Short mmCIF file of C-alpha atoms and ligand atoms in Angstrom, two decimals:
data_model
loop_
_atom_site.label_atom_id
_atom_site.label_comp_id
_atom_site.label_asym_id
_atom_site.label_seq_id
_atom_site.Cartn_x
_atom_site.Cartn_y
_atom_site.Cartn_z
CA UNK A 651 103.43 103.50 96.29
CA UNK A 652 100.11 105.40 97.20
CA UNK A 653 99.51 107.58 94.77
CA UNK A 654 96.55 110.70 94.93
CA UNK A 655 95.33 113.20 91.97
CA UNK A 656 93.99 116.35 94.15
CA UNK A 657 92.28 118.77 91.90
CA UNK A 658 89.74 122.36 91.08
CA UNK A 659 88.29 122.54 87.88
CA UNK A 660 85.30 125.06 87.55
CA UNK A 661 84.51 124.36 83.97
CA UNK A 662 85.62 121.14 84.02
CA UNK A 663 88.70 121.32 81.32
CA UNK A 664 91.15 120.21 84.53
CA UNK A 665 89.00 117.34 85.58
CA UNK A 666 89.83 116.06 82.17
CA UNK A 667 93.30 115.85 82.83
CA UNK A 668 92.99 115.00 86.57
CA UNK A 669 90.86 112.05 85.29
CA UNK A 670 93.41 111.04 82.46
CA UNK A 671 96.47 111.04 85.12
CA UNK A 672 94.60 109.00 87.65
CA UNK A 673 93.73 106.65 85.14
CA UNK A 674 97.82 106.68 84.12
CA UNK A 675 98.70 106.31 87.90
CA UNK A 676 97.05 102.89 88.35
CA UNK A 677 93.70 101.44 90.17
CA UNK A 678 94.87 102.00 93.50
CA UNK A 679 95.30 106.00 92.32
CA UNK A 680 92.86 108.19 94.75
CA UNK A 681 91.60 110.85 92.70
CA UNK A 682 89.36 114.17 94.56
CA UNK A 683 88.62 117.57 94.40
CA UNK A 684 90.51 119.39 96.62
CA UNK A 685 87.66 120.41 98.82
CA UNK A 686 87.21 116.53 99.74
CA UNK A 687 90.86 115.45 99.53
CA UNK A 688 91.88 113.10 102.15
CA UNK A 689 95.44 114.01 104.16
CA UNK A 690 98.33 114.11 102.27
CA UNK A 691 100.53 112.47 104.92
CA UNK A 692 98.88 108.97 103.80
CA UNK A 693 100.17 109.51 99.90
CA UNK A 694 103.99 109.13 98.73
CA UNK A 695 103.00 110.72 95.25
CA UNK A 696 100.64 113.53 94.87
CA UNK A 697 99.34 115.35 91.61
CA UNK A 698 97.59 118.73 91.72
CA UNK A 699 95.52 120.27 89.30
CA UNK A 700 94.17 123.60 88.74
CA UNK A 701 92.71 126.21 86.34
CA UNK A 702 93.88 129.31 86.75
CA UNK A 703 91.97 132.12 87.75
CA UNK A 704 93.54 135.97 87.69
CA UNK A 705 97.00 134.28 87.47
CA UNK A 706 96.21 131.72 90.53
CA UNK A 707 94.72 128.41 91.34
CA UNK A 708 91.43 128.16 93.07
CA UNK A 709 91.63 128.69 96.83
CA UNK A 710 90.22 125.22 97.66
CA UNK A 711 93.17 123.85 95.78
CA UNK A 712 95.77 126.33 97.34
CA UNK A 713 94.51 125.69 100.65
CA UNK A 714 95.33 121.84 99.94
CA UNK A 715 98.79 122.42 98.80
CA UNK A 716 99.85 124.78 102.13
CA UNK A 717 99.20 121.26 103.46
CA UNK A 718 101.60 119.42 101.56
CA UNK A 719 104.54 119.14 103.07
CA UNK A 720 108.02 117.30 102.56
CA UNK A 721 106.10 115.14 99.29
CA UNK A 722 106.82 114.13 95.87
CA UNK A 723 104.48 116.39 93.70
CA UNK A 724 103.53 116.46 90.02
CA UNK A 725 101.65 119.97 89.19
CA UNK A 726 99.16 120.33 85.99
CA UNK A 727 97.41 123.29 84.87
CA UNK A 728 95.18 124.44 82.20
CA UNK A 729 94.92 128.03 81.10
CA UNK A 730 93.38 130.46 78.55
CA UNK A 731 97.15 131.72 77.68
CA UNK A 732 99.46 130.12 75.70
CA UNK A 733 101.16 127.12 77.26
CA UNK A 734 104.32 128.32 76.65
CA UNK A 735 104.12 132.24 77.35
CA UNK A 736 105.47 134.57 80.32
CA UNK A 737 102.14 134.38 82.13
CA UNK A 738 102.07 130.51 82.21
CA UNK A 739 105.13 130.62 83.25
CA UNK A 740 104.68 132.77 86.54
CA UNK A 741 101.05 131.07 87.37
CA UNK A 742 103.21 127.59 87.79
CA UNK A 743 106.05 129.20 90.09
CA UNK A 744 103.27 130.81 91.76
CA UNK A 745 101.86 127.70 92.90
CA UNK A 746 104.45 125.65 93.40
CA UNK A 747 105.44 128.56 95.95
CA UNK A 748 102.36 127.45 98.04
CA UNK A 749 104.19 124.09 98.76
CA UNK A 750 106.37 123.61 101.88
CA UNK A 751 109.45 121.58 101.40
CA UNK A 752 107.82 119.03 98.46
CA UNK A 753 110.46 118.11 95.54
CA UNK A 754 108.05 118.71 91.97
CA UNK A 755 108.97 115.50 90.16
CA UNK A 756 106.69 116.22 87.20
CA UNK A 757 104.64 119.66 85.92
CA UNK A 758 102.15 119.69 83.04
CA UNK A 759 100.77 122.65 81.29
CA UNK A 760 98.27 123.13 78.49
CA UNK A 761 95.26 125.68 77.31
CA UNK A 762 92.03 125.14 78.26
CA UNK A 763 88.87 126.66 76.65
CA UNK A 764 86.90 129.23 78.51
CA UNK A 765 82.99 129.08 79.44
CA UNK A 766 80.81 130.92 76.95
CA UNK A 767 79.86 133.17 79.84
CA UNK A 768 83.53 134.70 80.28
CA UNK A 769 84.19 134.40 76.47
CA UNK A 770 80.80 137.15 75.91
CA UNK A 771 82.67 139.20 79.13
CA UNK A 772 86.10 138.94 76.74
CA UNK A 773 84.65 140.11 73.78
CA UNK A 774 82.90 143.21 75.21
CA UNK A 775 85.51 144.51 76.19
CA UNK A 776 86.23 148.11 75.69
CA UNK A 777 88.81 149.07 72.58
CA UNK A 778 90.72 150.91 75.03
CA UNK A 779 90.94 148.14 77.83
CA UNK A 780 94.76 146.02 77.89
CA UNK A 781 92.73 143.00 77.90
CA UNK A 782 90.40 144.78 74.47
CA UNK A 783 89.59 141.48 72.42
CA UNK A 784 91.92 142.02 68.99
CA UNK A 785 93.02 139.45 66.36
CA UNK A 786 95.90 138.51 68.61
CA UNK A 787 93.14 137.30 71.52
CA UNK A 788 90.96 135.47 69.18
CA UNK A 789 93.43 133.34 67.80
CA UNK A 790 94.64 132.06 71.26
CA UNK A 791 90.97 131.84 72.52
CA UNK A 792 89.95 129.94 69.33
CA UNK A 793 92.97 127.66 69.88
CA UNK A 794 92.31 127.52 73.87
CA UNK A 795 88.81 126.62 72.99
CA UNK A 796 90.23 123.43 71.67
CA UNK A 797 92.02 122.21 74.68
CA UNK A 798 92.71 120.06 76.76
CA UNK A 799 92.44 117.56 73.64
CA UNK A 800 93.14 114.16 73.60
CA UNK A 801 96.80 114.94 72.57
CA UNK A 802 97.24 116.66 75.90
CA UNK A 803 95.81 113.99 77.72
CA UNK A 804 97.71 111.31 76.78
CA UNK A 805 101.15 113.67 77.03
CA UNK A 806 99.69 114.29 80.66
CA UNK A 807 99.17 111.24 81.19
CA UNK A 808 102.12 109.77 79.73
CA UNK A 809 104.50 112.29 81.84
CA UNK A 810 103.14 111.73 85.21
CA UNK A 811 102.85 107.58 84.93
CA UNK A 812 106.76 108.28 83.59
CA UNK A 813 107.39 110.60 87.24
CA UNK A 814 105.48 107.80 88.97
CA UNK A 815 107.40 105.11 87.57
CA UNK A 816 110.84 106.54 88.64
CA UNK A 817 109.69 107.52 91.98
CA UNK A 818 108.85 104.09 92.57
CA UNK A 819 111.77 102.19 91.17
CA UNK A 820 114.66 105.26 92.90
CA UNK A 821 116.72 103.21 95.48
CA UNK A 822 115.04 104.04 99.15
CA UNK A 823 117.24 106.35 100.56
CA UNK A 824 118.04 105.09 103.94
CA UNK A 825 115.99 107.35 106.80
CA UNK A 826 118.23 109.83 108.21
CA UNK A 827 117.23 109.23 112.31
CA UNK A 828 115.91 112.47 113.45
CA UNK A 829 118.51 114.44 115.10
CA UNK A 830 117.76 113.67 119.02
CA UNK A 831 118.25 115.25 122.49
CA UNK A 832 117.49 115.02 126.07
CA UNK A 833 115.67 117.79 128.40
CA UNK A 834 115.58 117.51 132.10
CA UNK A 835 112.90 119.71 133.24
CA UNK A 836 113.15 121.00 137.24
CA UNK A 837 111.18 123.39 138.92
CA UNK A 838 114.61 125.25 139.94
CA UNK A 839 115.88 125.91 143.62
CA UNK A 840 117.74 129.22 144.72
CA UNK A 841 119.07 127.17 147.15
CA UNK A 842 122.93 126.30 145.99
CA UNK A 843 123.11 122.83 148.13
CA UNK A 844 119.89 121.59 145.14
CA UNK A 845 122.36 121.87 142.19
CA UNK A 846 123.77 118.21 143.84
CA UNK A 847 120.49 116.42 143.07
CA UNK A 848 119.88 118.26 139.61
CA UNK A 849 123.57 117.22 138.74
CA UNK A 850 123.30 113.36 140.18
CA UNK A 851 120.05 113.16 137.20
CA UNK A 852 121.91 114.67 134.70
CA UNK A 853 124.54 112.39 134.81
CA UNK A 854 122.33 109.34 135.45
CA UNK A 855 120.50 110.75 132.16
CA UNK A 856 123.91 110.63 129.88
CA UNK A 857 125.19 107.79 131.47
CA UNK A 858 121.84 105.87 130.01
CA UNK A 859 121.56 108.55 126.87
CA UNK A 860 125.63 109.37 126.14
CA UNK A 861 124.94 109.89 122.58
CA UNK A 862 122.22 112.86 123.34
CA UNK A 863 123.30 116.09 123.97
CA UNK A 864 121.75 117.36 127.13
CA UNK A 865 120.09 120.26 128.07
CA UNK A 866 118.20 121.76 131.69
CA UNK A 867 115.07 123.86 131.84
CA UNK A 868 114.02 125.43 134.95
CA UNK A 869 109.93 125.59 135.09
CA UNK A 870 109.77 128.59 137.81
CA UNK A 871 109.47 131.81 136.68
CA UNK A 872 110.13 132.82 140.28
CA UNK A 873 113.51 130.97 140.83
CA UNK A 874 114.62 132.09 136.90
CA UNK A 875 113.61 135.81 138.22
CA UNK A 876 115.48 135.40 141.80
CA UNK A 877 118.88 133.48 140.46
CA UNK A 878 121.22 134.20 137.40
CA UNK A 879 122.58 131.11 137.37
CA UNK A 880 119.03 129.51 137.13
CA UNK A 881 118.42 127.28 133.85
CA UNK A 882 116.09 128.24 130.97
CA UNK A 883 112.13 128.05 130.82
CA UNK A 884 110.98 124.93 128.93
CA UNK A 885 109.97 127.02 126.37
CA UNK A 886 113.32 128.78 125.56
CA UNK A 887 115.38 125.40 125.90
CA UNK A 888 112.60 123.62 123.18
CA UNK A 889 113.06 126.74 121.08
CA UNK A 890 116.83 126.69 121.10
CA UNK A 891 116.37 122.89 119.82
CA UNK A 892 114.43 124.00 117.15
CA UNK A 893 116.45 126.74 115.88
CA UNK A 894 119.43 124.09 116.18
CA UNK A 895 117.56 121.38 113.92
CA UNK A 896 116.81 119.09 116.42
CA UNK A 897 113.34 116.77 115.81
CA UNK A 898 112.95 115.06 118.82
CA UNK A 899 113.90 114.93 122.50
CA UNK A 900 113.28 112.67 125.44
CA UNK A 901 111.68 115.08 127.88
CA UNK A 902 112.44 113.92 131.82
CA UNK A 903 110.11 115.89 134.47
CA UNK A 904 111.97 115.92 137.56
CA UNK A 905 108.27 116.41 140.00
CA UNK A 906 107.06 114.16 142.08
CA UNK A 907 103.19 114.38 141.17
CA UNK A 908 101.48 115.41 138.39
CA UNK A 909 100.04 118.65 139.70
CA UNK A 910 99.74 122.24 138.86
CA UNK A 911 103.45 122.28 137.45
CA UNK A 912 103.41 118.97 135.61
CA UNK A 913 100.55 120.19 133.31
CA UNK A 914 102.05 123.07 132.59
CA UNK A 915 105.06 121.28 131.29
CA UNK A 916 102.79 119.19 129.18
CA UNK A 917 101.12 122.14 127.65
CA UNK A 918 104.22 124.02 126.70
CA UNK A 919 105.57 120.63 125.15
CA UNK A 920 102.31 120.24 123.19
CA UNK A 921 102.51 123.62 121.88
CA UNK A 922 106.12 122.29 120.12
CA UNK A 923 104.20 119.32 118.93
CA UNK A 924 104.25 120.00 115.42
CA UNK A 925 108.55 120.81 115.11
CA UNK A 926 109.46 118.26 118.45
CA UNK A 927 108.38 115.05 118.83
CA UNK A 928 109.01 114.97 122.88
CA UNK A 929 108.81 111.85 124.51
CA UNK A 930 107.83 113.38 127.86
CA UNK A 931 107.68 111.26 130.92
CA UNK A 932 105.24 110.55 133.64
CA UNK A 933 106.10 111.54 137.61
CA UNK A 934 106.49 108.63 139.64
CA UNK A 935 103.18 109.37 142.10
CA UNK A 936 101.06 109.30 139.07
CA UNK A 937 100.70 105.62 138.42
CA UNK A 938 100.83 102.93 140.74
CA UNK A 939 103.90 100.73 139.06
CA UNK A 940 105.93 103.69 138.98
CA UNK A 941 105.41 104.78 142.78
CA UNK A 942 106.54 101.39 143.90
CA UNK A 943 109.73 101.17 141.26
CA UNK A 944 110.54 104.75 142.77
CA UNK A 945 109.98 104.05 146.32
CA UNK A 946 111.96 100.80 145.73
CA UNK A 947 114.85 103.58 144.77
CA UNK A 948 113.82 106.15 147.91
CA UNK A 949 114.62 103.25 149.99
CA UNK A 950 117.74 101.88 148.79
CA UNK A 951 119.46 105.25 149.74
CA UNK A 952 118.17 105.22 153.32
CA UNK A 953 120.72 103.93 155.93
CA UNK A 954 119.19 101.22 157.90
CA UNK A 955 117.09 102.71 160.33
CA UNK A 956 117.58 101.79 164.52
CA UNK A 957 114.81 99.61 166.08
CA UNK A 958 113.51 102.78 167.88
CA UNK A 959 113.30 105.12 165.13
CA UNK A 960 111.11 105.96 162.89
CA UNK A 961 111.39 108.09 159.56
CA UNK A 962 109.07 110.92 158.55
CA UNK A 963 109.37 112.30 154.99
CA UNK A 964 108.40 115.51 154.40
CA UNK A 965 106.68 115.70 150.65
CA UNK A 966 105.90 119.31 149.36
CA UNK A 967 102.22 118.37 148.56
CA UNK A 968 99.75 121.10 146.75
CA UNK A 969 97.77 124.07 149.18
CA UNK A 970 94.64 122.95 146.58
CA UNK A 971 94.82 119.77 147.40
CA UNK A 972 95.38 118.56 143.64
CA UNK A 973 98.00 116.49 144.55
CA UNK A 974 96.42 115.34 147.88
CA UNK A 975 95.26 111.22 146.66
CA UNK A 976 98.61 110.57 145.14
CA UNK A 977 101.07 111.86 148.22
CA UNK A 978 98.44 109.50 150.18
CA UNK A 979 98.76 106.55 147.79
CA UNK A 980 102.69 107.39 148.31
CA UNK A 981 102.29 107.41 152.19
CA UNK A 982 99.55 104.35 152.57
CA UNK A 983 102.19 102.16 150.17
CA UNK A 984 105.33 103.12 152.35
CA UNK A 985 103.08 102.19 155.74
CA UNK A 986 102.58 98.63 153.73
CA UNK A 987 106.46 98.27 153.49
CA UNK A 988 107.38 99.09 157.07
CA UNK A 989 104.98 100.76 159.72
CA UNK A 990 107.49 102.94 160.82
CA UNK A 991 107.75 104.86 157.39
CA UNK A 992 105.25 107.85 157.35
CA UNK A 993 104.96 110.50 154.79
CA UNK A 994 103.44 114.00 155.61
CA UNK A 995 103.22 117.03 153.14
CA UNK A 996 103.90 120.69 153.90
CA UNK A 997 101.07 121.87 151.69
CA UNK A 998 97.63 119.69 151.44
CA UNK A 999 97.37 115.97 152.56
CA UNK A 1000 98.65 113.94 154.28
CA UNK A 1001 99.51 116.49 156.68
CA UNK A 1002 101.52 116.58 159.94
CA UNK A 1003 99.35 117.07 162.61
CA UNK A 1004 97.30 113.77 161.84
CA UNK A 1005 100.80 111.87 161.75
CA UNK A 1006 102.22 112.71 165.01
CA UNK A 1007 100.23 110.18 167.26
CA UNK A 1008 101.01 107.53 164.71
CA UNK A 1009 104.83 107.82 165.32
CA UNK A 1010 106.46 105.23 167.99
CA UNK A 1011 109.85 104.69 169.11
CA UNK A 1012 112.53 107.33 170.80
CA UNK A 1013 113.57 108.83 167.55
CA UNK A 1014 112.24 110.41 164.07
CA UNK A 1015 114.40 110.64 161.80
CA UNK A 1016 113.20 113.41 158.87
CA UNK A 1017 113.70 113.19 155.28
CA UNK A 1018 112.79 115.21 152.52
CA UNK A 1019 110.91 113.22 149.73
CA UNK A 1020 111.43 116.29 147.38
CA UNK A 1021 114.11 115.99 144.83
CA UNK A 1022 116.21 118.65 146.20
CA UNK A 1023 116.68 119.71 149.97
CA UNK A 1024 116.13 123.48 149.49
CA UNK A 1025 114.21 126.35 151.68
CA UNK A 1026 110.93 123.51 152.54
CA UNK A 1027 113.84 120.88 153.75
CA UNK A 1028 116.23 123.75 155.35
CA UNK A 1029 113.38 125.98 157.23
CA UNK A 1030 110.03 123.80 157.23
CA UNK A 1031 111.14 120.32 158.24
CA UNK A 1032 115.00 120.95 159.90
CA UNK A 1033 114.87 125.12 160.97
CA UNK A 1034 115.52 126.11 164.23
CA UNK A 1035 111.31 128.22 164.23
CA UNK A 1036 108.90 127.01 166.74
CA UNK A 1037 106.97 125.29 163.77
CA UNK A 1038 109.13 123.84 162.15
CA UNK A 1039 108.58 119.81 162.06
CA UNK A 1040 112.09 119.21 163.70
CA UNK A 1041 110.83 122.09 167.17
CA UNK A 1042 107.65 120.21 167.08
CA UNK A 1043 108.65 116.69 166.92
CA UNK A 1044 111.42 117.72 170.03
CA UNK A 1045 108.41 119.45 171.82
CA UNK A 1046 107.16 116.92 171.76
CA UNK A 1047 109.76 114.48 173.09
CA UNK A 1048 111.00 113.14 170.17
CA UNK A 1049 114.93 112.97 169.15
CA UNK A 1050 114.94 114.08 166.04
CA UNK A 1051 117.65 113.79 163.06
CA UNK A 1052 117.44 115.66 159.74
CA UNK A 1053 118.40 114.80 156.59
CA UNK A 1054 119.69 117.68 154.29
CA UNK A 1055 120.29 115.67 151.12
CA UNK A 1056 117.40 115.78 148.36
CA UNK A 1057 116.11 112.63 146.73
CA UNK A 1058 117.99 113.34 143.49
CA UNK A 1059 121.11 112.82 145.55
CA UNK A 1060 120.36 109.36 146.05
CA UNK A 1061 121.58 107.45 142.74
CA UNK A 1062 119.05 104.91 142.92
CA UNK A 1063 116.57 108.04 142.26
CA UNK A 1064 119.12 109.65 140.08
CA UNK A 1065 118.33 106.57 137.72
CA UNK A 1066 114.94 105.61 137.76
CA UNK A 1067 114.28 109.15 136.48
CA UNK A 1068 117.38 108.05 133.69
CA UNK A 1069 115.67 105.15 132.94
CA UNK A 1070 112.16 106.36 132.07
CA UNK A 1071 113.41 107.12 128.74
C1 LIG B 1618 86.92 134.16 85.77
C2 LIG B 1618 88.04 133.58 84.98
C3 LIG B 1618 89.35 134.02 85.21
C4 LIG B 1618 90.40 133.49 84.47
N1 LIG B 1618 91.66 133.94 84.70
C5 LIG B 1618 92.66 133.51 83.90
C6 LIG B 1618 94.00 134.02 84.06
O1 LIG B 1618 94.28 134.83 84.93
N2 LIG B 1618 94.95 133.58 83.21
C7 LIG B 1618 94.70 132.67 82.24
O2 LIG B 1618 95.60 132.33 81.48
N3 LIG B 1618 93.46 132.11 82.11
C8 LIG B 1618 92.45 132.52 82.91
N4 LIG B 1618 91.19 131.97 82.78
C9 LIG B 1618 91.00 130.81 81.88
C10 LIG B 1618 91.01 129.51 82.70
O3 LIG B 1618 92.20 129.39 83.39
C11 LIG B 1618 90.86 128.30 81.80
O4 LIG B 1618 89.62 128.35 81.14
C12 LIG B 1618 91.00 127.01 82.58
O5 LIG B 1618 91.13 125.95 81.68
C13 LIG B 1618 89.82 126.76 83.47
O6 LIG B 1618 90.01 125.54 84.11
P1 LIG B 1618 88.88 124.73 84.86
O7 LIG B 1618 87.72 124.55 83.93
O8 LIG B 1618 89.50 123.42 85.18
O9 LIG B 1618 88.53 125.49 86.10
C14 LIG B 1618 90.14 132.49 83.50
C15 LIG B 1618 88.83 132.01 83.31
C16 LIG B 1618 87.79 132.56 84.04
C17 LIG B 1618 86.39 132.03 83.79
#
């Protein structure tokens, strides 16, 4: 059991004791003033000392204990007032106030004499002041003047070896697993025909997760705004698991890339860092194992495609070009599999104009590579417009056929986003 005596002492009577319960604690005992304390996370016992000063410990020392949270804590303090009085009394609670969640195992109180400075201060006191030094105030002083003696470092010492030594030898309770669930994170669609995709993850994710509850956030502020029905934001879904006592979650990011919209997922998880540990995963174009695993999957759902057709998918791509090297990884790696696979963006690069003299054969047939077919896959790639990639590839002389299904519909897709967690 690591075991750490933190401490403030400005005239040195709390050292004393701080020193004497180290001591009791064993060699491997860390002992430091608060100031240079190391973290308490590393430390499974941890006693703090202070003098108190107008009814409070030191700031260094109460700055240390706002850090301590969910230990085992012993708590000593030396005063000028009696030990056992009122004041003593409420100077403990106070401090043990400061400490979040911590279970006080041991507490230790005794006088301790005051510097000869303060004492002169005390005894010039005005008659008429409620602190005027009177027979009453010179007995405690003299007594506090004698403290902390060796009597009340060995009871010190002897109480917080004692707290130790139970600590160590209480049956470990067995860990309680923290209380889990699962967050599918989509940008959102006002499109009705997307809910199909969003629904074929979500049940890939609790056919792989059944024992997590699961929950959907939608990322865009402009699809929450246009559609009622729309999901949550992140932030209001990893709020809600917070205010229902959950500790962790498996985060799935339904993008493609990791663009403008995938950082901003990351931030708003980081900012829940310290109540949710979130597991968040990576998009498939990011890395080059996943982007093969996942266009393994893309393909599986494609029907077998006629030796005169070819198929352009239409990826959303970013107008920045952030996203631009990993939508051409995604395209160059599809070429590698079949020649007659080609991948153009509506925003950014690849784009479609360089495309079109690479395509052979009678017939294209277009598929969204976009999770869910909404307005890009309806009016960009398949509407009935003059620039729409369906009138252009027929203007060209092409016969064209359009898929409407997003890739979340395929289940092959459906489940390597299930399985990334
Ligand atoms: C400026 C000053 C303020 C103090 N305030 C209090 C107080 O509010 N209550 C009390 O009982 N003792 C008070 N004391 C006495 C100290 O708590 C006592 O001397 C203590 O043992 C000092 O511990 P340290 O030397 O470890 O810092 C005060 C002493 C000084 C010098």
């Amino acid at each position: 059991m690591k075991c750490l005596v933190v401490y403030t002492s400005r005239s040195g009577n709390t050292e004393k004791l701080a020193r004497a319960i180290a001591a009791a604690l064993g060699p491997e005992c860390v002992l430091a003033a608060a100031a240079d304390a190391p973290p308490p996370e590393n430390f499974d016992f941890i006693a703090l000392g202070f003098g108190v000063y107008g009814g409070w410990p030191d700031g260094d020392l109460r700055s240390y204990m706002k850090r301590c949270r969910r230990k085992n804590v012993g708590l000593f303090m030396t005063l000028g007032a009696w030990p056992d009085s009122e004041h003593a009394f409420l100077c403990m609670g106070r401090a043990e106030g400061l400490l979040e969640n911590c279970t006080t195992r041991v507490k230790f109180i005794c006088q301790g004499g005051y510097t000869p400075e303060h004492l002169a201060r005390m005894k010039s006191r005005p008659a008429d002041s409620p602190h005027a030094w009177d027979a009453g105030r010179e007995a405690r002083v003299a007594e506090a003047m004698k403290h902390p003696d060796e009597t009340d470092l060995r009871i010190a010492a002897d109480r917080f070896r004692a707290a130790a030594e139970k600590l160590r030898n209480a049956p470990p309770r067995p860990a309680k697993p923290p209380k889990r669930a699962q967050v599918l994170a989509v940008f959102g669609s006002t499109v009705p025909g997307a809910e199909a995709s969003y629904r074929a993850i979500e049940d890939a994710m609790r056919e792989r997760h059944p024992e997590l509850p699961l929950f959907r956030a939608c990322t865009s502020y402009a699809v929450r705004s246009k559609c009622a029905a729309a999901a949550p934001s992140l932030s209001g879904v990893l709020m809600r698991l917070v205010r229902e006592g959950y500790a962790a979650a498996n985060l799935v990011v339904g993008f493609l890339s990791a663009g403008e919209e995938y950082h901003k997922v990351r931030s708003e998880a980081a900012a829940f860092g310290p109540q949710l540990e979130l597991c968040v995963t990576r998009p498939p174009l990011s890395d080059r194992a996943g982007l093969r695993r996942f266009l393994g999957a893309v393909l599986a759902g494609l029907p077998e495609r006629a030796p005169d057709e070819c198929v352009l998918f239409m990826g959303h791509g970013h107008a920045g070009g952030r996203s631009d090297f990993q939508y051409m990884a995604a395209a160059s790696e599809l070429a590698g599999l079949d020649p007659a696979l080609h991948l153009a963006c509506v925003e950014g690069e690849p784009s479609f104009d360089p495309v079109l003299p690479e395509l052979r054969g009678k017939r294209v047939r277009l598929v969204p590579f976009m999770l869910v077919a909404g307005d890009h896959a309806l009016n960009d790639m398949a509407g009935d417009g003059p620039e729409s990639w369906k009138s252009r590839l027929e203007a060209a002389g092409y016969e064209t056929e359009c898929v409407l299904h997003g890739l979340g519909e395929n289940p092959a897709v459906a489940r390597y986003f299930a399985e990334l967690v």
